[in-house]
Coordinates of C-alpha atoms and ligand atoms in Angstrom, one line a residue:
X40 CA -21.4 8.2 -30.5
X41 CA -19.6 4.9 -31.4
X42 CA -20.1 2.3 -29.0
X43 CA -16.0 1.1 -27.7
X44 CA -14.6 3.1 -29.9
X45 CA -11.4 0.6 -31.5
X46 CA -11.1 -1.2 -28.0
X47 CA -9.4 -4.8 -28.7
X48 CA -9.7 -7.1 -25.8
X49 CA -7.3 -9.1 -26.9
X50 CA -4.5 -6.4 -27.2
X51 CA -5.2 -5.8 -23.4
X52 CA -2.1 -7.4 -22.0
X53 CA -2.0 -9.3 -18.6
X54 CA 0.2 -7.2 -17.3
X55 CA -1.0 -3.9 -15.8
X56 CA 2.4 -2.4 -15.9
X57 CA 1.2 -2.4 -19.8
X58 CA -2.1 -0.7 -18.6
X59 CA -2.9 2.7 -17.8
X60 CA -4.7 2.5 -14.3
X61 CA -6.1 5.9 -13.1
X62 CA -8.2 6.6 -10.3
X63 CA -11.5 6.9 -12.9
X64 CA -12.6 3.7 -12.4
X65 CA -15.7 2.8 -14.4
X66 CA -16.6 -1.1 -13.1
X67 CA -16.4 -0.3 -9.2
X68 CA -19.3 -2.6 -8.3
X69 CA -17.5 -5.4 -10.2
X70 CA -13.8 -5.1 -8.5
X71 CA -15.2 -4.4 -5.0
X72 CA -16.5 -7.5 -5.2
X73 CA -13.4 -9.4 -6.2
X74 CA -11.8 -7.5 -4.1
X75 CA -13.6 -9.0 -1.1
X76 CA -12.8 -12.2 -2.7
X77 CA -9.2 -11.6 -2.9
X78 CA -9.4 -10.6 0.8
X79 CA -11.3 -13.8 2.1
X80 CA -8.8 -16.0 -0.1
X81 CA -6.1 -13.8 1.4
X82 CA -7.7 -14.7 5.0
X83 CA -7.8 -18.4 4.4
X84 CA -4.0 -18.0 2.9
X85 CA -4.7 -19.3 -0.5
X86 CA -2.3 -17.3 -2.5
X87 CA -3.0 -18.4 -5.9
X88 CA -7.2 -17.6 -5.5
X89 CA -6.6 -14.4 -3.6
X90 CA -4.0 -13.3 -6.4
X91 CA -6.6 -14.2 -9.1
X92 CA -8.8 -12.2 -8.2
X93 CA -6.6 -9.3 -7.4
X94 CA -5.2 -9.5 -10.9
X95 CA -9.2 -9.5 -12.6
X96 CA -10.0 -6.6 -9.9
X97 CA -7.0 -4.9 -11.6
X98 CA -8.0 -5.6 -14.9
X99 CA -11.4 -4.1 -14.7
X100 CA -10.0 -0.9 -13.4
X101 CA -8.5 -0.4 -16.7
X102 CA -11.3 -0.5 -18.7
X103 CA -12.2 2.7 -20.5
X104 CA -15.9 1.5 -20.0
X105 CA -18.5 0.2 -18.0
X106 CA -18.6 -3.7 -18.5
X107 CA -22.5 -4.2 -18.7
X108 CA -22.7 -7.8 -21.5
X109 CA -20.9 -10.6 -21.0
X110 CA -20.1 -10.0 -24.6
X111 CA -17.8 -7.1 -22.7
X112 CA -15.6 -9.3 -21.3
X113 CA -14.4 -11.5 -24.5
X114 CA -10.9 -12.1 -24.8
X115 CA -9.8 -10.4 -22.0
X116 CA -6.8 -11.7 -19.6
X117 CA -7.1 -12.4 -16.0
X118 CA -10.3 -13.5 -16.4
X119 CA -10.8 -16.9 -15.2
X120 CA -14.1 -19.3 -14.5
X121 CA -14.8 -18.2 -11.0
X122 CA -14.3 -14.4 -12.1
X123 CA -16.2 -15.3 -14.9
X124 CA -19.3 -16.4 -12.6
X125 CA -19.5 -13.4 -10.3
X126 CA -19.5 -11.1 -13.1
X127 CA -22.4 -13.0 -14.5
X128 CA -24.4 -13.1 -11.4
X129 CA -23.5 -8.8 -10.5
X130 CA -24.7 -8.4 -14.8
X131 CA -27.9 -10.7 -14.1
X132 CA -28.6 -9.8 -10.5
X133 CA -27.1 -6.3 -9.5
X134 CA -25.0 -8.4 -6.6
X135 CA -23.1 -11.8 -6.5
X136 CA -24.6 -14.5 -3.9
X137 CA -21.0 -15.7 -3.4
X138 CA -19.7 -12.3 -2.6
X139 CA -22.6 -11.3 -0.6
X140 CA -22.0 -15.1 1.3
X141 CA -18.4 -14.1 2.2
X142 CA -19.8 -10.6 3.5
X143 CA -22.2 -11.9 6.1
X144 CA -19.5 -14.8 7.2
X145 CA -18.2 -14.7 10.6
X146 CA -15.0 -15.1 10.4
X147 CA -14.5 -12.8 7.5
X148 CA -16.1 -10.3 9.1
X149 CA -14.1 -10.9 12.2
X150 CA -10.7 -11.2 10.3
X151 CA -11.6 -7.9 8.7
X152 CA -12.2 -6.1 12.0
X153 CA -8.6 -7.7 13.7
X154 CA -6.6 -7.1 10.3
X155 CA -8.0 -3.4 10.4
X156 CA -5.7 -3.0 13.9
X157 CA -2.1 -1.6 13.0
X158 CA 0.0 -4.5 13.6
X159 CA -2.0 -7.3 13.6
X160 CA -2.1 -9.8 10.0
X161 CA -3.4 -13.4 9.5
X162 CA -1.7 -15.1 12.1
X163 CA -2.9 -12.8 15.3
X164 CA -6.2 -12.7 13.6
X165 CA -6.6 -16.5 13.2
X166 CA -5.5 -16.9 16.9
X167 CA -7.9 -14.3 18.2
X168 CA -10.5 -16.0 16.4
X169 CA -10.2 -19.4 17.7
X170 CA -9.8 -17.8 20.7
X171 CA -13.4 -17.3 20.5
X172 CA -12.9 -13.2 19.9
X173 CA -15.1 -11.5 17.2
X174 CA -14.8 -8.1 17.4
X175 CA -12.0 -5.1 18.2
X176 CA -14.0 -4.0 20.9
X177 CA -13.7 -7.9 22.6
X178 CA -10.1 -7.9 22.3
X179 CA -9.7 -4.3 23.9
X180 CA -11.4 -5.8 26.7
X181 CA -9.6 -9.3 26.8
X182 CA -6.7 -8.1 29.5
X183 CA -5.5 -11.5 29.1
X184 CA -4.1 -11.0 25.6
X185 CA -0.2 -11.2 24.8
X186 CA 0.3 -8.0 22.8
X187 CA 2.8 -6.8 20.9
X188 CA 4.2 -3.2 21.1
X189 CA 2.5 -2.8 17.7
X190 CA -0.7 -3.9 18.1
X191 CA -0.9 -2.1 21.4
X192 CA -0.5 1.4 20.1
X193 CA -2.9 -0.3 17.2
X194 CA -5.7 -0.7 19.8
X195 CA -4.6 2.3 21.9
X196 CA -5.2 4.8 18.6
X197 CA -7.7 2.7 16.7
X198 CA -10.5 4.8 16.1
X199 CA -7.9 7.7 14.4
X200 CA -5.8 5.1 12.1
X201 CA -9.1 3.4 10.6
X202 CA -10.7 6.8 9.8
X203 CA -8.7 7.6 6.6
X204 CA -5.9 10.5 6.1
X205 CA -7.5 12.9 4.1
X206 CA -5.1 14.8 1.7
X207 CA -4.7 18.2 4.0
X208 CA -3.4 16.2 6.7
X209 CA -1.1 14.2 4.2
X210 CA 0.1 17.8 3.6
X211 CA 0.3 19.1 7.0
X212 CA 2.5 15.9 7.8
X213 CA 4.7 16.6 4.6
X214 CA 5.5 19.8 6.0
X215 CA 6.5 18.3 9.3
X216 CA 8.5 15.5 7.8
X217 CA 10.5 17.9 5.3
X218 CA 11.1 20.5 8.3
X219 CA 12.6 18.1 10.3
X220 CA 14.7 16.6 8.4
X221 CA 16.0 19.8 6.9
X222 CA 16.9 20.6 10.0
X223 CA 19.5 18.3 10.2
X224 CA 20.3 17.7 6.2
X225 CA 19.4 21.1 4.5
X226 CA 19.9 19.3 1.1
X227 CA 17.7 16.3 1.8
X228 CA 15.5 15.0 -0.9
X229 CA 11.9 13.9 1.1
X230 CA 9.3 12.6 -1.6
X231 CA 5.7 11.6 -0.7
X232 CA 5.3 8.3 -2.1
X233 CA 2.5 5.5 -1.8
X234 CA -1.0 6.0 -2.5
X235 CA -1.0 10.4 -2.0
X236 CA 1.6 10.0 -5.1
X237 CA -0.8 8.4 -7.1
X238 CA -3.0 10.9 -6.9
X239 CA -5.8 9.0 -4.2
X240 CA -6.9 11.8 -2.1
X241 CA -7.5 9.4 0.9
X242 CA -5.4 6.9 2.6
X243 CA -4.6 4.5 5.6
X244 CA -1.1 5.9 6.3
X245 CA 1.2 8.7 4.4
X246 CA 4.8 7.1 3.0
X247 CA 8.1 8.9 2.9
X248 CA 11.2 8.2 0.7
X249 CA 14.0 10.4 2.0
X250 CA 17.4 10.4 0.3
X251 CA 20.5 12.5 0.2
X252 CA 22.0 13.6 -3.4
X253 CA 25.0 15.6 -1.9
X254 CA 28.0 14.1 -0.7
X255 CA 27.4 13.9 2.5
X256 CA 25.9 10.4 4.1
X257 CA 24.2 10.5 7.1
X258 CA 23.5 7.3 8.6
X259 CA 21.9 9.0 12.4
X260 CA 19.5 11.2 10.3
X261 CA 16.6 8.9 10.5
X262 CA 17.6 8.9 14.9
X263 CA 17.7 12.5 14.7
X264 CA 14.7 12.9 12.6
X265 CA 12.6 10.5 16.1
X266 CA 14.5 11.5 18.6
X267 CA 13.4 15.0 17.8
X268 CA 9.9 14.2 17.5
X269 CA 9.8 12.5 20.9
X270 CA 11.7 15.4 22.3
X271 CA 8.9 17.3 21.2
X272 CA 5.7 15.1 22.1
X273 CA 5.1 14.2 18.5
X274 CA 5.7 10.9 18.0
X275 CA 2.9 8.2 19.4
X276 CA 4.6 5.0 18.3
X277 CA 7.9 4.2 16.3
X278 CA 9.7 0.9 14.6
X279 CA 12.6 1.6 13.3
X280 CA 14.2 -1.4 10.8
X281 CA 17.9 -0.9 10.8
X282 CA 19.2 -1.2 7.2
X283 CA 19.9 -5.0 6.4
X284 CA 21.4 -3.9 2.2
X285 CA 24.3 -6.3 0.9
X286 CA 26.2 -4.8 -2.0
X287 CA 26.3 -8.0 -3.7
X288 CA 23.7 -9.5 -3.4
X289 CA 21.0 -10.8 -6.2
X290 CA 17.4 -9.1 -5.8
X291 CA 15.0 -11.3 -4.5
X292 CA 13.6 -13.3 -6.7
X293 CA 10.3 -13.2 -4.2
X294 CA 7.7 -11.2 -5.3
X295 CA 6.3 -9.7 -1.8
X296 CA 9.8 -9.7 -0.5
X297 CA 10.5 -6.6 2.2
X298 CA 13.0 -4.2 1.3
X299 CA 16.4 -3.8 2.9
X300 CA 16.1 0.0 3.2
X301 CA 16.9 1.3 6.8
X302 CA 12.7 2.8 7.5
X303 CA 10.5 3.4 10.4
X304 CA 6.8 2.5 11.2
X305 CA 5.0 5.4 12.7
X306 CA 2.2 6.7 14.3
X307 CA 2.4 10.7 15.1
X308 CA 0.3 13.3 16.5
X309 CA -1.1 15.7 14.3
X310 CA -2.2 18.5 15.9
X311 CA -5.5 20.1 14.5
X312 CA -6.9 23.3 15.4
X313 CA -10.4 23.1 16.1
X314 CA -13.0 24.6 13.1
X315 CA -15.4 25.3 15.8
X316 CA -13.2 27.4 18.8
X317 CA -15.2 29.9 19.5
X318 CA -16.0 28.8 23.0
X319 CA -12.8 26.7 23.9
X320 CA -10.2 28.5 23.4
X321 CA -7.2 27.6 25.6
X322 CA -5.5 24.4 25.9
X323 CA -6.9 24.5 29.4
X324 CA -10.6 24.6 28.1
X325 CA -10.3 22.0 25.7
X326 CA -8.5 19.8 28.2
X327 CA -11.7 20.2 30.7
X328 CA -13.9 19.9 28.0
X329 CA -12.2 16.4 27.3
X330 CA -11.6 17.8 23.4
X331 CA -9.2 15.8 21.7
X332 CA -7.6 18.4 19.4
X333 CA -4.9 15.7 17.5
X334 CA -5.3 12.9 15.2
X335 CA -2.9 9.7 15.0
X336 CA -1.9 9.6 11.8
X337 CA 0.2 6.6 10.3
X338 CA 3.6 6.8 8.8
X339 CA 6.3 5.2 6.8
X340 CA 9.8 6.9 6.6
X341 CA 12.3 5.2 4.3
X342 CA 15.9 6.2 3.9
X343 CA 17.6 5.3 0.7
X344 CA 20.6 5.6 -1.0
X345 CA 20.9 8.2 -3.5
X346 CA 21.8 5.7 -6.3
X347 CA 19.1 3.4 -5.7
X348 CA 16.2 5.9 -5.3
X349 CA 14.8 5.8 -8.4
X350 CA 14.3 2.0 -7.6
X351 CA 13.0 2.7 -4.2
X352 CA 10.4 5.2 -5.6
X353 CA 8.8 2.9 -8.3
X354 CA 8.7 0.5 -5.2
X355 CA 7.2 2.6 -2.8
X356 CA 4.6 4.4 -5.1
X357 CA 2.7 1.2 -5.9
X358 CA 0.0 0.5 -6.4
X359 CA 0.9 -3.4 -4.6
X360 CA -0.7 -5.1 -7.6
X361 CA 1.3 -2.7 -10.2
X362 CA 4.8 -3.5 -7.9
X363 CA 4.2 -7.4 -8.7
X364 CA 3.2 -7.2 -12.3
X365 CA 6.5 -5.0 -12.9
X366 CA 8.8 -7.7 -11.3
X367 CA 6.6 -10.6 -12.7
X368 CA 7.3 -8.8 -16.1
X369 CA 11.2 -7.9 -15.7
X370 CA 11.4 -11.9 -14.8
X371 CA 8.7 -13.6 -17.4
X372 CA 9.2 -11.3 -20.3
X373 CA 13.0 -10.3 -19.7
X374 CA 15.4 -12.3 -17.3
X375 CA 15.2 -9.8 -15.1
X376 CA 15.7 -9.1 -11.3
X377 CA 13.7 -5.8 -9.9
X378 CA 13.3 -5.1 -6.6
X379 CA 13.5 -1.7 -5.0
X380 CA 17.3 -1.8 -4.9
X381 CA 17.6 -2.5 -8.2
X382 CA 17.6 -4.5 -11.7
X383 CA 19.3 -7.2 -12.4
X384 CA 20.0 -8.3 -15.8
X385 CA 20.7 -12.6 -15.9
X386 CA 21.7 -12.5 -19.3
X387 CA 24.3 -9.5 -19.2
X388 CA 25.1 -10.2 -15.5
X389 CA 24.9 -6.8 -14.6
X390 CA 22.9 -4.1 -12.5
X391 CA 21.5 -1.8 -14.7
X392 CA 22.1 1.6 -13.3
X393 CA 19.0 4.1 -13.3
X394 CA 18.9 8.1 -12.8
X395 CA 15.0 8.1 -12.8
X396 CA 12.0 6.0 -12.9
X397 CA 11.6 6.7 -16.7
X398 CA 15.1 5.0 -17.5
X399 CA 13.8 1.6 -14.9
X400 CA 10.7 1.5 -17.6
X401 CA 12.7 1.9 -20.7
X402 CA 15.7 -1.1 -18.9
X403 CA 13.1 -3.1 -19.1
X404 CA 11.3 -2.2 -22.5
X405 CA 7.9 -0.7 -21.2
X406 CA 6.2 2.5 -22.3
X407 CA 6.6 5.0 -19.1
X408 CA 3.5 5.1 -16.9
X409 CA 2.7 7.8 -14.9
X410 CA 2.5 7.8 -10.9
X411 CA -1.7 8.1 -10.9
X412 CA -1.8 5.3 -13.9
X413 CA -0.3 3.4 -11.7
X414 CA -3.6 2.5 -9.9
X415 CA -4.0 -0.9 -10.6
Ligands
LIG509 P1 -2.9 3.4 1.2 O1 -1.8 3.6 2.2 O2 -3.5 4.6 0.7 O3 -3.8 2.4 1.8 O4 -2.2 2.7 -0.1 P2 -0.7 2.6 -0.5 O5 0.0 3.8 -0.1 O6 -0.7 2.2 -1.9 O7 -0.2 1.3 0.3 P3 1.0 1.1 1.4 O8 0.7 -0.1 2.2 O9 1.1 2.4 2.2 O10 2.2 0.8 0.6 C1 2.8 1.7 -0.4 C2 3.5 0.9 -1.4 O11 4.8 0.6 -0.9 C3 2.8 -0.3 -1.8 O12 2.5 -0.2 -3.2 C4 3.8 -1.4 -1.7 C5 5.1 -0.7 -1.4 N1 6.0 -1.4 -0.4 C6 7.3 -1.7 -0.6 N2 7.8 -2.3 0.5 C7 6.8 -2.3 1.4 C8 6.8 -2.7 2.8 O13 7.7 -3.2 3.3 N3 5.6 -2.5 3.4 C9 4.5 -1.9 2.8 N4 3.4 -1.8 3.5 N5 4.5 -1.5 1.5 C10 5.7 -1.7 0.9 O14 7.8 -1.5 -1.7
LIG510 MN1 0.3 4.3 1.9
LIG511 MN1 2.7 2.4 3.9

């Protein structure tokens, strides 16, 4: 067999809305590690080291091969001195010192912990730490603790949102979602988006883009759709963001900008039969046998107009690091606005109107990538 068949590193381009990122990912032990990296730069709020990283993480998840030489590497993009080092050390020594130093610090391990609680980022994390608290279990039992509603519920259902939605229960929710909201608009368009779209079969929430292509507007639907849920015992924890759109209004330029879609944070109760039933069988017996026979499961509802949807969906399916390099390309490579309203074109002066995701890629001049290459 020929070893890299015709691969040219330096036709690789920087941007991985060029690349074709699937879930087959042959350098794993390199872009874990810079992936911690990215996340301890992310902790100590340097943008520009956390972001390098990301981008090289990205980069190697690409690859149509296992980078084993150093050789392997030449010419590539993203690949700057520091990335350069670690991928040395992992080729020479199996592991990185420098990752393995950032995996036994305290306060990474500590930020890691808090940031795995629903609700709680940087900020909360770097209080609770010079607070003196180290672990999630310490700051369930610190009663003195200012919470918010949030991170309450994150606390409250912590152990179900860090174990991972598996794709049945991403499925069972589906249902659920596009049942109710049938209900109340039979022509509703509900579209799983996020990670499940890209084809991961695990994830740490499931996300929703719901739109309406008939006439008819319904700004309560998104009320209706909770208000029923509560009404039936379903929903755990809700945040609903009211809509904050202006007509017009240029896209933000801002690449990690939040949307102005009208949405709602979630956590709901997904009720799961038991495998094992055959000695509890009523809801009596499971309740005196303390069974637990739900799972909180985290969820993100979006409502979108039916024009801009197509926007919204490239948006909402990600992956994050393929979301930036698609507006760092619209503004680098074409004077371009995206954002998940829209695109913006500075030269013409217009908004470029777009009926599908295919027509956003070909606005802007790219080759169409598919939801699961989008896993960069
Ligand atoms: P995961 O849940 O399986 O961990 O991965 P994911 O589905 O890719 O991540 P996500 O955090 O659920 O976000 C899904 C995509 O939505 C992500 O690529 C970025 C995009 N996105 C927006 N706006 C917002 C926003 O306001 N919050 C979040 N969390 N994601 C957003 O376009
Ligand atoms: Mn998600
Ligand atoms: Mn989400």
């Amino acid at each position: 067999a020929l070893e890299m068949p015709a691969f040219i590193a330096t036709k690789v381009s920087q941007y991985s809305c060029q690349r074709k990122t699937t879930l087959n990912n042959y350098n794993k032990k390199f872009t874990d590690a810079f992936e911690v990296m990215a996340e301890n730069y992310e902790f100590k709020e340097n943008e520009i080291f956390c972001l390098e990283f990301l981008r090289a993480a990205s980069l190697l998840k690409s690859l149509p091969f296992s980078v084993t030489r150093m050789k392997d590497i030449q010419g590539l993009p993203c690949v700057g001195d520091q990335v350069r080092d670690i991928i040395e050390e992992i080729i020479e020594e199996g592991e990185s010192s420098r990752v393995n130093e950032v995996l036994n610090d305290e306060r990474y391990k500590a930020f890691k912990q808090f940031t795995s609680v629903f609700g709680v980022g940087v900020k909360t994390s770097e209080k609770w730490y010079r607070m003196g608290l180290r672990t999630v279990e310490e700051v369930k039992a610190d009663k003195t603790l200012k919470l918010s509603k949030m991170q309450k519920a994150g606390l409250l259902y912590y152990e179900d949102l860090v174990s991972c939605v598996s794709k049945a229960e991403a499925d069972a929710v589906s249902l659920i979602v596009k049942n109710t909201v049938c209900t109340f608009l039979p022509d509703a368009l509900v579209t799983i988006t996020g990670g499940f779209r890209r084809g991961k079969n695990i994830g740490h929430d499931i996300d929703f883009l719901i739109t309406n292509p008939g006439p008819r507007e319904d700004d309560e639907l998104l009320h209706k759709v909770i208000d029923l849920w509560k009404k039936q015992g379903l929903l755990l924890y809700c945040d609903i963001i009211e809509s904050t759109f202006v007509k017009e209004q240029l896209p933000s330029r801002k690449v990690d900008a939040m949307d102005h879609f009208q949405k709602c944070f979630a956590i709901l109760k997904l009720y799961q039969p038991r495998v094992d039933n055959s000695t509890c069988n009523t809801s009596e017996q499971l309740e005196m046998a303390e069974v637990k026979d739900w799972k909180a499961i985290r969820v993100d509802l979006v409502i979108t107009p039916f024009e801009q949807y197509p926007y919204a969906l490239l948006g909402w399916t990600g992956s994050r690091q393929f979301g930036r390099d698609l507006r760092r390309y619209a503004a680098h490579e074409r004077k371009m606005i995206l954002d998940n309203h829209g695109l913006y074109d500075r030269r013409k002066r217009i908004f470029l109107k777009a009926g599908s995701e295919e027509e956003i890629f070909a606005h802007l001049g790219l080759d169409y990538v598919e939801p699961w290459e989008r896993n960069a």
